[in-house]
Coordinates of C-alpha atoms in Angstrom, one line a residue:
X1 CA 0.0 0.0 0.0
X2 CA 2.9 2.5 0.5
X3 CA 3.8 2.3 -3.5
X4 CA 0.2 3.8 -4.0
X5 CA 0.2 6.1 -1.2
X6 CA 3.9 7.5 -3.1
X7 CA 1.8 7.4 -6.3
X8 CA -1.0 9.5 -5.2
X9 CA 2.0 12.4 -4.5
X10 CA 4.2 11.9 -7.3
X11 CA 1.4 12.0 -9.8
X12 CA -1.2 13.1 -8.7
X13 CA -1.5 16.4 -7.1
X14 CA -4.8 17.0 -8.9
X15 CA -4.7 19.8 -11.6
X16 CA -7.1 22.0 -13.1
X17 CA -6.1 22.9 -16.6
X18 CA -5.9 26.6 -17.1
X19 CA -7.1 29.2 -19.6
X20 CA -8.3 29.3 -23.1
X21 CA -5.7 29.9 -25.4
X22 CA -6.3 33.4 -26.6
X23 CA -7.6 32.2 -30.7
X24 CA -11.0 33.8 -30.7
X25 CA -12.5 34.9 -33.5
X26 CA -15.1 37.2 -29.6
X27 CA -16.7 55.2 -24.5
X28 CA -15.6 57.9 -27.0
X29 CA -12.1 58.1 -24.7
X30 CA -11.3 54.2 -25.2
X31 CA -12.9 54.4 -28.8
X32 CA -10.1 57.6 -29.5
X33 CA -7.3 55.6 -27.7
X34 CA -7.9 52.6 -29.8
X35 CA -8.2 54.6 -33.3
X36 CA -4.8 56.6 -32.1
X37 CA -2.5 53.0 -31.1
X38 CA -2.7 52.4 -34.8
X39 CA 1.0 53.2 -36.6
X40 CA 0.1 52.2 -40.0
X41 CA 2.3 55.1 -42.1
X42 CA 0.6 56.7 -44.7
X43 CA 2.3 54.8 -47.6
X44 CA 1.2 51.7 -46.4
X45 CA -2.4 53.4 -46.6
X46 CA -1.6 54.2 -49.2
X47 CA -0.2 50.8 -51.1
X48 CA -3.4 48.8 -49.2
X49 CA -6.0 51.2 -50.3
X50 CA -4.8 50.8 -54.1
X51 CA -5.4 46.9 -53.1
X52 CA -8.9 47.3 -52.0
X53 CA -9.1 49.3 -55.4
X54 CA -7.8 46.7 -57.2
X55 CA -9.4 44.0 -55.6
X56 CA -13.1 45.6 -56.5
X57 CA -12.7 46.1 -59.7
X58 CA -12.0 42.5 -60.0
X59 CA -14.5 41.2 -58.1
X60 CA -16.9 43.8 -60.2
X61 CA -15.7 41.8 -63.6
X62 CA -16.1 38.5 -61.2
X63 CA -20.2 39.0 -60.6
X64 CA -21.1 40.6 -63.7
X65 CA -22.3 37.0 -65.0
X66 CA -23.8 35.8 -61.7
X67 CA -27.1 38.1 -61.4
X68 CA -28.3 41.1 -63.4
X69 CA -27.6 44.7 -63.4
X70 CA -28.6 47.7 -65.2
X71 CA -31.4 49.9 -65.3
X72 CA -34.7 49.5 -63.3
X73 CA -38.1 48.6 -64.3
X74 CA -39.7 48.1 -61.7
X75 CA -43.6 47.0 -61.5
X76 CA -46.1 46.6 -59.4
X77 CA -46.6 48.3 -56.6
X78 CA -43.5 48.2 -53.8
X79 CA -44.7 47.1 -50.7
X80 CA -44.5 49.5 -47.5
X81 CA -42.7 48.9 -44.5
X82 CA -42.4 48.0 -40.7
X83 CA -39.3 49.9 -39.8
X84 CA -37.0 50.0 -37.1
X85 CA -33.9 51.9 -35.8
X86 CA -30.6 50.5 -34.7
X87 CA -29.2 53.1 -32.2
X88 CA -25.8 54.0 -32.0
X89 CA -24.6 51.7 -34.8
X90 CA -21.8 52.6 -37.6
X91 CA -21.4 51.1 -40.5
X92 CA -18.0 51.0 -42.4
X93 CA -18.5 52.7 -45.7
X94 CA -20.9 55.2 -47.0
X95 CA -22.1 56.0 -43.1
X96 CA -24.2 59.1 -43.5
X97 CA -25.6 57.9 -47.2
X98 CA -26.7 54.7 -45.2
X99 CA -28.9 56.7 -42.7
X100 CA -32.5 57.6 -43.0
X101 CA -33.3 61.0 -40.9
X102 CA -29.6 60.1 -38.9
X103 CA -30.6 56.3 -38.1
X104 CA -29.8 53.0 -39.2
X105 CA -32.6 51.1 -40.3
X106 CA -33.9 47.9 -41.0
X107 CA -37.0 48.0 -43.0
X108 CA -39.7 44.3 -43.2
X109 CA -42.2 44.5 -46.1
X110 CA -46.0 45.0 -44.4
X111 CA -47.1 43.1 -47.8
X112 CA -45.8 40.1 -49.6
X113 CA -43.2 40.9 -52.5
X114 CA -43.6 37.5 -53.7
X115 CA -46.9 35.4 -54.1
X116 CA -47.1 32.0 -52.4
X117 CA -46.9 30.5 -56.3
X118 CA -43.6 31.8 -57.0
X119 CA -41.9 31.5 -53.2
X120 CA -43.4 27.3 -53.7
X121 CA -41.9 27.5 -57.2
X122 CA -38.2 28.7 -56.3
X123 CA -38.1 26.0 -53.5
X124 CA -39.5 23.4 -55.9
X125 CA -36.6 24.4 -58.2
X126 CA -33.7 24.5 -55.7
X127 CA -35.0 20.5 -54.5
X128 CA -34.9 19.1 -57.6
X129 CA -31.1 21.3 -58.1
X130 CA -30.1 19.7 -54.6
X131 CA -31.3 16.1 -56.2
X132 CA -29.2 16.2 -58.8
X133 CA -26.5 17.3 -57.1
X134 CA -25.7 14.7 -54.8
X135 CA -27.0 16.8 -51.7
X136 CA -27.2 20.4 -50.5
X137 CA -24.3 22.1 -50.1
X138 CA -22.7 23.9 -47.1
X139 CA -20.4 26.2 -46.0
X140 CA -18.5 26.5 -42.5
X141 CA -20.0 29.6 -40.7
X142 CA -18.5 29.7 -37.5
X143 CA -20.2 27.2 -34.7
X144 CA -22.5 25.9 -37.5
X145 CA -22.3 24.7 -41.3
X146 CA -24.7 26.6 -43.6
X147 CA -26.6 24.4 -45.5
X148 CA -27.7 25.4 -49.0
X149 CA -26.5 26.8 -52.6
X150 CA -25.5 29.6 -54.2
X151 CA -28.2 31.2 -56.3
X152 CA -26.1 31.8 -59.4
X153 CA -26.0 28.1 -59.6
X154 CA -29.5 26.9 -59.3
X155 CA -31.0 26.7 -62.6
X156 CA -33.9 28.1 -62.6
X157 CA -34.2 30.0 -59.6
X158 CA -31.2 32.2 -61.6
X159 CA -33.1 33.6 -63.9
X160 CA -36.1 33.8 -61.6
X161 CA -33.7 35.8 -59.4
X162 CA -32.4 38.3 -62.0
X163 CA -36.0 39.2 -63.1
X164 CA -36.6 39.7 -59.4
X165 CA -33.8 42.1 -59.0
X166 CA -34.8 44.3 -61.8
X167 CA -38.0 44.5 -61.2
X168 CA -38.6 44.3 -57.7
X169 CA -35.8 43.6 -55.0
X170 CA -33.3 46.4 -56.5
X171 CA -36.8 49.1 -57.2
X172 CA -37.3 48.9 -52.9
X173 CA -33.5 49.1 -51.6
X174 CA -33.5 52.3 -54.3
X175 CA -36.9 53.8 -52.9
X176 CA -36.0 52.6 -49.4
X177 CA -32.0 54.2 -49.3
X178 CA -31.8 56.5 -51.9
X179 CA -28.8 57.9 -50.8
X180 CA -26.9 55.1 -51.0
X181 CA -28.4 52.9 -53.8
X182 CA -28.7 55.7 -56.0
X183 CA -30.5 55.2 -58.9
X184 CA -30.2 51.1 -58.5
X185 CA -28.3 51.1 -62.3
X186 CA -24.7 50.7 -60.1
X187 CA -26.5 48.1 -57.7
X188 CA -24.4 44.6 -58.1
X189 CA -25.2 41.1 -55.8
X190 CA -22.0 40.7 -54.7
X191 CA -23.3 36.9 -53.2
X192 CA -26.9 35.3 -52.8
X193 CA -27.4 32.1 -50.9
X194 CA -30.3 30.1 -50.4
X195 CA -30.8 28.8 -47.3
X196 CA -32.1 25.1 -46.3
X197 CA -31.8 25.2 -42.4
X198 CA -33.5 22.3 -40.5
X199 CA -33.3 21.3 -37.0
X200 CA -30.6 18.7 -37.7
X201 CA -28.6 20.2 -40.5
X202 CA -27.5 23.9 -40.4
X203 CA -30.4 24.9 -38.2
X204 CA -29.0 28.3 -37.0
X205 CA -26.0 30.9 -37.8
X206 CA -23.8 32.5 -35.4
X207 CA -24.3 36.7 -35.1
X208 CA -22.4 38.3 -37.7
X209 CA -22.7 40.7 -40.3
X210 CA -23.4 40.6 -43.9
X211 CA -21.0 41.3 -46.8
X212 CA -21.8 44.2 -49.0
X213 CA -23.2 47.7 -48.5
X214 CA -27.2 46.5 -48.4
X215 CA -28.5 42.9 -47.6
X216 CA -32.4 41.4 -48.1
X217 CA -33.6 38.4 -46.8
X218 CA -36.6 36.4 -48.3
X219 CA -38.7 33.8 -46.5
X220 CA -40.0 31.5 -48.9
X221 CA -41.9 29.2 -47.2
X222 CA -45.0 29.9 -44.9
X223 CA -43.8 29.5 -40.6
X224 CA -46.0 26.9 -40.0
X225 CA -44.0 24.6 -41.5
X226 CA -41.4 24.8 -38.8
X227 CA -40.4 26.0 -35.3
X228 CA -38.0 28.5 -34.1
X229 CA -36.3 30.8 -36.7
X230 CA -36.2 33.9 -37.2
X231 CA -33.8 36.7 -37.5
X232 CA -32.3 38.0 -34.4
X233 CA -30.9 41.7 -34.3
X234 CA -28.2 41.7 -31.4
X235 CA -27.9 45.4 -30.5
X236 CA -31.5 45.8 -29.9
X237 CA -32.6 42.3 -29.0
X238 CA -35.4 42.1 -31.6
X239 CA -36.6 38.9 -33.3
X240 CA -37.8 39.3 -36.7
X241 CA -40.0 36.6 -37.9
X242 CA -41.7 37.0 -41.6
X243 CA -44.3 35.9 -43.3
X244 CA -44.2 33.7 -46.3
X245 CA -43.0 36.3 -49.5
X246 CA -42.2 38.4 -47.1
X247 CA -38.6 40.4 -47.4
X248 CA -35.8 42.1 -44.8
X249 CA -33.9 44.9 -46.2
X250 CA -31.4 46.6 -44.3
X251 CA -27.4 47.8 -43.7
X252 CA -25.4 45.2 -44.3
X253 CA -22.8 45.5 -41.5
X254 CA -25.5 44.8 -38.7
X255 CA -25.3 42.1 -36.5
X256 CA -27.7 39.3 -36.8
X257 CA -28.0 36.1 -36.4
X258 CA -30.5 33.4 -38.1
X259 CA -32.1 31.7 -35.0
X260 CA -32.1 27.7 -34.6
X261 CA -35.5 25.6 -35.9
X262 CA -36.9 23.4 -33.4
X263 CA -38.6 21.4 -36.4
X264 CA -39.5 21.7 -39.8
X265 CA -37.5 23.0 -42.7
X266 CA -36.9 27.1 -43.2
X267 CA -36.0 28.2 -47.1
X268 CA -35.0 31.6 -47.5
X269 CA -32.3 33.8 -49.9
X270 CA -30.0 36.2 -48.6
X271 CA -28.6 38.8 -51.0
X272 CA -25.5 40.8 -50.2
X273 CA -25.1 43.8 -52.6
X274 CA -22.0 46.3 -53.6
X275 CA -21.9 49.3 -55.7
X276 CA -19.7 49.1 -58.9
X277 CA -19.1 53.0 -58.5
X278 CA -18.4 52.4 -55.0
X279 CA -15.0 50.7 -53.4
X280 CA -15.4 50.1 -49.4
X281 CA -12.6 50.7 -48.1
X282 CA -13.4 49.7 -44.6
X283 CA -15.6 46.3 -45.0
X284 CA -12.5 45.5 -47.8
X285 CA -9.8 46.0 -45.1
X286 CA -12.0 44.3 -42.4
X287 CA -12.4 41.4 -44.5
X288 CA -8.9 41.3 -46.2
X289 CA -7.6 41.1 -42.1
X290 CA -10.0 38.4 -41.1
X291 CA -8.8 36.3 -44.2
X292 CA -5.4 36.8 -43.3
X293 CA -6.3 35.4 -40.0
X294 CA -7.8 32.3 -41.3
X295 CA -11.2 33.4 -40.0
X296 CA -12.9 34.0 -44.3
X297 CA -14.6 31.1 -46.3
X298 CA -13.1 31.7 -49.7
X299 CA -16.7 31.7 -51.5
X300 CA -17.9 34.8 -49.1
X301 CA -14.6 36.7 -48.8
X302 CA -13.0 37.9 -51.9
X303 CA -9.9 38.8 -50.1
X304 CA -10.1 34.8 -49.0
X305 CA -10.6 33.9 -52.6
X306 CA -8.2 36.1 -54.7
X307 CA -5.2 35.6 -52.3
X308 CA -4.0 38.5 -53.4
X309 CA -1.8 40.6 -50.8
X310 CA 1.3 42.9 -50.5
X311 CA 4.3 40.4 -49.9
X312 CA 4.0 40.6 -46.2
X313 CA 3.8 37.6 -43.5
X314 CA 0.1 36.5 -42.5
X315 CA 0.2 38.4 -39.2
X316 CA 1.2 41.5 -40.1
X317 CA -0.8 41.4 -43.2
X318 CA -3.7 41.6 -40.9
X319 CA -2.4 44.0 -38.2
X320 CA -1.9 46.0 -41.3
X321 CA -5.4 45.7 -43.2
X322 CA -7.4 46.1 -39.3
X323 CA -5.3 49.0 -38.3
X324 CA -6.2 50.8 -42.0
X325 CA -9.8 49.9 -41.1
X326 CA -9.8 51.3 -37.5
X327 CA -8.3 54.6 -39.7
X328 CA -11.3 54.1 -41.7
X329 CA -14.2 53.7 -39.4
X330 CA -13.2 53.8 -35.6
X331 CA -16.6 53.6 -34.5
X332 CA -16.6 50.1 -36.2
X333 CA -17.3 47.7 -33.8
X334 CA -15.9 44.9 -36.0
X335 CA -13.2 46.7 -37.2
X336 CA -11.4 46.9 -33.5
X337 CA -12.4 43.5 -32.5
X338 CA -10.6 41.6 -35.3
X339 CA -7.7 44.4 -34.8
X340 CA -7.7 42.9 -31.4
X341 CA -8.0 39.7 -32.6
X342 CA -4.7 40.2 -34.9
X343 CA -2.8 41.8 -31.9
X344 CA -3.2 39.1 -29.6
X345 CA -1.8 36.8 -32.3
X346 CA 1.6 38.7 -32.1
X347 CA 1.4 38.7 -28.2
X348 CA 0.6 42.4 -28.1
X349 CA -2.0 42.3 -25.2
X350 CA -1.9 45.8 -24.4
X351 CA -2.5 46.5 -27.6
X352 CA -5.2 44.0 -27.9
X353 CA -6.7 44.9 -24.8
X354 CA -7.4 48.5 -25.8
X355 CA -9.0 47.4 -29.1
X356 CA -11.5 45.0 -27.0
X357 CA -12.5 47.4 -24.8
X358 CA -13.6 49.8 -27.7
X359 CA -15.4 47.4 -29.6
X360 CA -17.6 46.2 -26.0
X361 CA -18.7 49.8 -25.9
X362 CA -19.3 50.0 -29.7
X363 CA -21.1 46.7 -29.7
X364 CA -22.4 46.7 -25.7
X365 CA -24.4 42.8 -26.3
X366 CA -21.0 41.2 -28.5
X367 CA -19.7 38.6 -26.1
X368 CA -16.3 38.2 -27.8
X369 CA -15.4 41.5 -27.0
X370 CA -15.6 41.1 -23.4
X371 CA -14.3 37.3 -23.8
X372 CA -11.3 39.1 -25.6
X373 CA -10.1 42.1 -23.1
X374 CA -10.9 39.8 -20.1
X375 CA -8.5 37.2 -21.8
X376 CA -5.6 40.2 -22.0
X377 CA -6.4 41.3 -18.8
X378 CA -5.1 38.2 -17.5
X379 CA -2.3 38.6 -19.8
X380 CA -1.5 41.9 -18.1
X381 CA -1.5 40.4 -14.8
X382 CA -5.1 41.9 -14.0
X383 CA -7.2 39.0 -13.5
X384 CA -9.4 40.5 -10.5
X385 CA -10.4 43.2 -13.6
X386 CA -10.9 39.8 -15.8
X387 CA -13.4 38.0 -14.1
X388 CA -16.7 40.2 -14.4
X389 CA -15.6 40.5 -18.5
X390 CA -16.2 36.5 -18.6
X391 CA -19.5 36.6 -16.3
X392 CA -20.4 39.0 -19.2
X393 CA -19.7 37.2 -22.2
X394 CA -21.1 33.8 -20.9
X395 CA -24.4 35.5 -20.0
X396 CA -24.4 37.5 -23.4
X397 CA -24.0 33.9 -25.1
X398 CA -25.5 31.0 -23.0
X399 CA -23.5 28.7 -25.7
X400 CA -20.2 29.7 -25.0
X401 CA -18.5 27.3 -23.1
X402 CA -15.3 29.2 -23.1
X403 CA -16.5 31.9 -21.5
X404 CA -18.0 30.3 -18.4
X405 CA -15.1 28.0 -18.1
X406 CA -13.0 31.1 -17.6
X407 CA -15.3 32.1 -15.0
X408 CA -15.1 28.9 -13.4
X409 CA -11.5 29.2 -13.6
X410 CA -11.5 32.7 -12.1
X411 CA -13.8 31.7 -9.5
X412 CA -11.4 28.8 -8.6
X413 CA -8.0 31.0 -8.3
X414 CA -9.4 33.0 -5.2
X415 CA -11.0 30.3 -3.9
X416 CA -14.9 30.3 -4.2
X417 CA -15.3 26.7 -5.3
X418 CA -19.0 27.1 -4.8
X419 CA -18.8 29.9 -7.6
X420 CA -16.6 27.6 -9.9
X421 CA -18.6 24.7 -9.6
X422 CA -22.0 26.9 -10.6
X423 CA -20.0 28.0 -13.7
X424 CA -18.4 25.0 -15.0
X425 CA -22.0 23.1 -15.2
X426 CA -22.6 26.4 -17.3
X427 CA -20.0 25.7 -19.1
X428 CA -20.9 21.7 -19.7
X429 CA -24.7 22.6 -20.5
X430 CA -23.4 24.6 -23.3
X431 CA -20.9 22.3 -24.7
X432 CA -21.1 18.6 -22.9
X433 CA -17.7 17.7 -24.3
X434 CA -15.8 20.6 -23.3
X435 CA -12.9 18.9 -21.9
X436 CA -11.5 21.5 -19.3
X437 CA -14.3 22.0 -17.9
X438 CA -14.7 18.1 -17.4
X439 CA -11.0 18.1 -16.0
X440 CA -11.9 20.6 -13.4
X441 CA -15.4 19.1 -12.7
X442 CA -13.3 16.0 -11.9
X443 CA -11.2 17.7 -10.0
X444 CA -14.1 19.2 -7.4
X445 CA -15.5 15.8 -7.2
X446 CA -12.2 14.8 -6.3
X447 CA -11.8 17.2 -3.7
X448 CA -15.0 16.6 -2.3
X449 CA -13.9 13.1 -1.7
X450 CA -16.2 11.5 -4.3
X451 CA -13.6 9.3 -6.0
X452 CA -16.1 7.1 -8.8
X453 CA -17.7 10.3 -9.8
X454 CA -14.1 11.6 -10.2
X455 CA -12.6 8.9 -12.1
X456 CA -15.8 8.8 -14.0
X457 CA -15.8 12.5 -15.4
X458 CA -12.1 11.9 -16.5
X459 CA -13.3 9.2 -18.5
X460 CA -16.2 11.3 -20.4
X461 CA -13.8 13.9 -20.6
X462 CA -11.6 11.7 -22.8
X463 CA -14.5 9.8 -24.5
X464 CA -15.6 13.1 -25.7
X465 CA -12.2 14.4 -26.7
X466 CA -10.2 10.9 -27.3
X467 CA -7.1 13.2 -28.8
X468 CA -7.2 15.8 -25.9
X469 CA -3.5 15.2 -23.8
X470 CA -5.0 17.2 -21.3
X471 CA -8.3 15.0 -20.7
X472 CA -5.7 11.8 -21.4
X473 CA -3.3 12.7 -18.5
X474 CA -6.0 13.8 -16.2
X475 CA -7.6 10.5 -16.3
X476 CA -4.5 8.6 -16.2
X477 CA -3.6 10.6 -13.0
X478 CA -6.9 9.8 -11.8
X479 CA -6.1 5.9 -12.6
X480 CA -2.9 6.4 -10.7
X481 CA -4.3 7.3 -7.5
X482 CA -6.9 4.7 -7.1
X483 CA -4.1 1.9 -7.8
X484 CA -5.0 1.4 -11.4
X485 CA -1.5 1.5 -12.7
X486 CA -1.9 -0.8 -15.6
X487 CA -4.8 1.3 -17.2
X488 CA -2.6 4.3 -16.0
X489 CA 0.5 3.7 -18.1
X490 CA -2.0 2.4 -20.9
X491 CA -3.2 6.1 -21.0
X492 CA 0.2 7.9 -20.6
X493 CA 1.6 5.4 -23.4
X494 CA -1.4 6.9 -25.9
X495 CA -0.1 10.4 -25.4
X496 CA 3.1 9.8 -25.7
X497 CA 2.2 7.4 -29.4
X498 CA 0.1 10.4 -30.3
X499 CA 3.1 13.2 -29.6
X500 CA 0.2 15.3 -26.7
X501 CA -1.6 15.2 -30.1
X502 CA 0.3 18.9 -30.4
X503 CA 0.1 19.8 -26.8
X504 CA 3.9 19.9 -26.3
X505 CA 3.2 20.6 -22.5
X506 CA 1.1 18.1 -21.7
X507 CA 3.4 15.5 -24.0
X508 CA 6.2 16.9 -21.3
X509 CA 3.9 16.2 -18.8
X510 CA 3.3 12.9 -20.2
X511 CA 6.7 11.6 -20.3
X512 CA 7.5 12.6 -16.6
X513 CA 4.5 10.7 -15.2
X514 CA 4.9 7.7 -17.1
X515 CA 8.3 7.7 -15.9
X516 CA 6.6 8.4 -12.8
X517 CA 3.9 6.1 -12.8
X518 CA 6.7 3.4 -14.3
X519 CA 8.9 2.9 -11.3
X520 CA 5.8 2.9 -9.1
X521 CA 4.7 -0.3 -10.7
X522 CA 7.8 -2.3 -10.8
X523 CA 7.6 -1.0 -6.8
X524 CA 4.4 -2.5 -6.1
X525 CA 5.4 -5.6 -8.1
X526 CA 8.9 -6.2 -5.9
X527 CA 7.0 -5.6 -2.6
X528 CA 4.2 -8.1 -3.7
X529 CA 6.8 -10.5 -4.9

């Protein structure tokens, strides 16, 4: 018994893991501040502003065959329409033109646009194009995969499309944002997806915001024939839900998010739209940084897509691009959080930090900002500052597990176990298979004496992440203090096979404890011999 008791200190010492890694994509003083850290030099400006340049002419030659432009016709009457205002919100390019009476607006058609006929027709249409192809397609949109296809690629709903947009889609955004559409002839879909989302495939989208000076959304099928939906409009907490035919047009760069079905299938198109007279220089440089980041599917970014850039390294490619951004449109919420982003990447968390803390006053209900700055905080040595900055993202977003595992965590440095435990069953209703919050889970049981609910924990922790070293050694430390040295250096032995499956700490970690773990076994087996 004295080779286990020497176990249980030599490997043991139960461990909770410890932050996030800091990879996430997550006033007017901080805002300034933030605008005035940036040390782009005006040649460099200069050289990325003839890149946006460059890159919208090309992506103007690109869409040209994908969906009509030209002059208007429209007919028929155009619909009017519920409207509502998004306070304190800026957009990145043509601000003021954007504006009705100084507010941002999102307008939802009173009347169908579309009759039930056609809306049936186009979903009839995109089936049968789905058939044919093998399957819908889908494209990776942060937490989720977008289920669908691209409208320029449905036969059929195409053409139905480009008769729409002359006659009735690009007639409203015209009469309902003069100013910015002008008289609709420069008007170009820059992308238009139709959507498929079900309750089991692509049933919801993370917030975001749209590509493209204007966006419109169509329902085409009628809500009864599903549960849930809807589109969600962060800053002022607003479900929209439409009628079948029914159409969205608003801003693009407002953040939204496509809520999940509960049953039944949703169809609807989105259409993002540019101006060929028209280069935007800050959703171009926003974009260009989060491709550069590896955050941009290449069929929605055209930065993503073209590859084009100015001979520089990844990193500062995107320090670069956000920072002429920020320049730009300070008051862009998304501007300063992917500048942050980019900054933390280099290690610059002061620098980060500032550019998190302007975007959570520019965009008060976006959990990564807060998740962002509290992770610098911590950085900085501030973690006492850190804490309340995770309460607030997790309770923004009841699905990020990050968030309240950090809480938990924080909760657990000074002590308040109670706190950490309410957290990290936060943290495991969002995401069951989050495997540091199963490592520290075990560990409380642990503490609490409750060894089977311990070991047991480890062992979901690595059923539901078979390649995390962290979960691995956890559970074979675990194993190691009940006696189960066999099954102990059985776990080690996988880590070590696998490398720490890139975890170059834990794989140290590994190696020591089987070493460890090793010498306590040929003990045991010399005393019982």
């Amino acid at each position: 018994m004295r080779a286990i008791a020497l176990l249980t200190v030599a490997v043991a010492a139960r461990r909770r893991p410890t932050s996030i890694n800091p990879l996430r994509c997550r006033g007017g003083d901080v805002v300034e501040n933030a605008a005035s850290s940036c040390k782009l030099s005006p040649g460099r400006a200069e050289e990325l502003a003839s890149l946006n340049e460059r890159e919208h002419a090309a992506e103007c030659v690109k869409v040209e065959g994908e969906a009509w432009s030209g002059d208007l016709e429209p007919t028929g009457t155009i619909p009017d329409t519920d409207k509502f205002a998004i306070p304190n919100w800026y957009l990145p390019d043509l601000d003021t033109e954007l504006r009705n009476n100084g507010d941002v607006e999102i307008h939802v058609t009173k009347e169908p646009l579309f009759t039930k006929e056609e809306c049936q027709q186009v979903i009839k249409m995109a089936d049968e194009h789905a058939s044919n192809a093998g399957g819908w397609g889908k494209i990776p949109a942060g937490r989720y995969d977008v289920h669908g296809g691209w409208v320029k690629d449905i036969v059929g709903v195409k053409e139905w499309f480009d008769d729409m947009l002359r006659t009735r889609l690009y007639p409203c955004l015209q009469k309902l944002f003069p100013n910015a559409a002008g008289d609709g002839s420069s008007l170009r879909v820059q992308s238009a997806y139709l959507f498929k989302y079900t309750a089991e495939t692509g049933a919801a989208t993370d917030v975001h915001v749209d590509s493209g000076l204007l966006s419109f959304t169509i329902a085409l099928n009628e809500p009864e024939a599903y549960d849930g939906g809807g589109t969600w409009f962060e800053s002022v907490d607003r479900l929209v839900e439409m009628p079948q035919g029914h159409v969205t047009f608003r801003p693009g760069h407002v953040r939204h998010q496509g809520r999940p079905l509960t049953r039944g299938t949703r169809y609807m198109i989105g259409g993002f739209i540019m101006r060929e007279d028209v280069v935007e220089h800050g959703r171009r440089s926003i974009e260009r940084g989060v491709a550069a980041l590896g955050g941009a599917v290449a069929e929605a970014n055209f930065a993503a897509a073209s590859g084009e850039s100015t001979g520089v390294p990844p990193e500062q490619l995107a320090i670069d691009a956000l920072e002429h951004a920020v320049q730009h449109c300070p008051k862009v919420a998304s501007a300063q959080l992917n500048l942050g982003t980019a900054r933390q990447r280099v290690d610059d968390a002061a620098g980060a930090e500032v550019c998190f803390h302007s975007a959570s006053i520019l965009s008060p209900r976006d959990p990564a900002a807060f998740f962002g700055r509290g992770q610098c905080l911590r950085e900085l040595g501030r973690r006492q500052e850190a804490e309340p900055l995770f309460q607030t993202a997790s309770q923004l977003d009841a699905l990020d597990a990050d968030a309240a595992y950090m809480a938990a965590l924080s909760a657990s440095e000074r002590g308040d176990f109670g706190s950490e435990l309410r957290w990290l069953e936060r943290a495991l209703k969002a995401d069951p298979k989050h495997a540091k919050s199963l490592v520290n889970r075990a560990v409380l049981y642990g503490e609490a004496g409750d060894l089977d609910n311990e070991l047991a924990c480890n062992r979901r922790a690595v059923e539901a992440n078979p390649q995390s070293a962290l979960a691995a050694n956890a559970l074979a430390s675990c194993l190691g203090m009940r006696g189960m040295v066999d099954e102990s250096l059985s776990v080690f032995a996988r880590v070590l096979d696998g490398a720490g499956w890139g975890d170059a700490e834990e794989l140290a970690r590994a190696q020591k404890l089987h070493g460890v773990v090793t010498r306590m076994k040929a003990k045991q087996e010399a005393s019982s011999g």
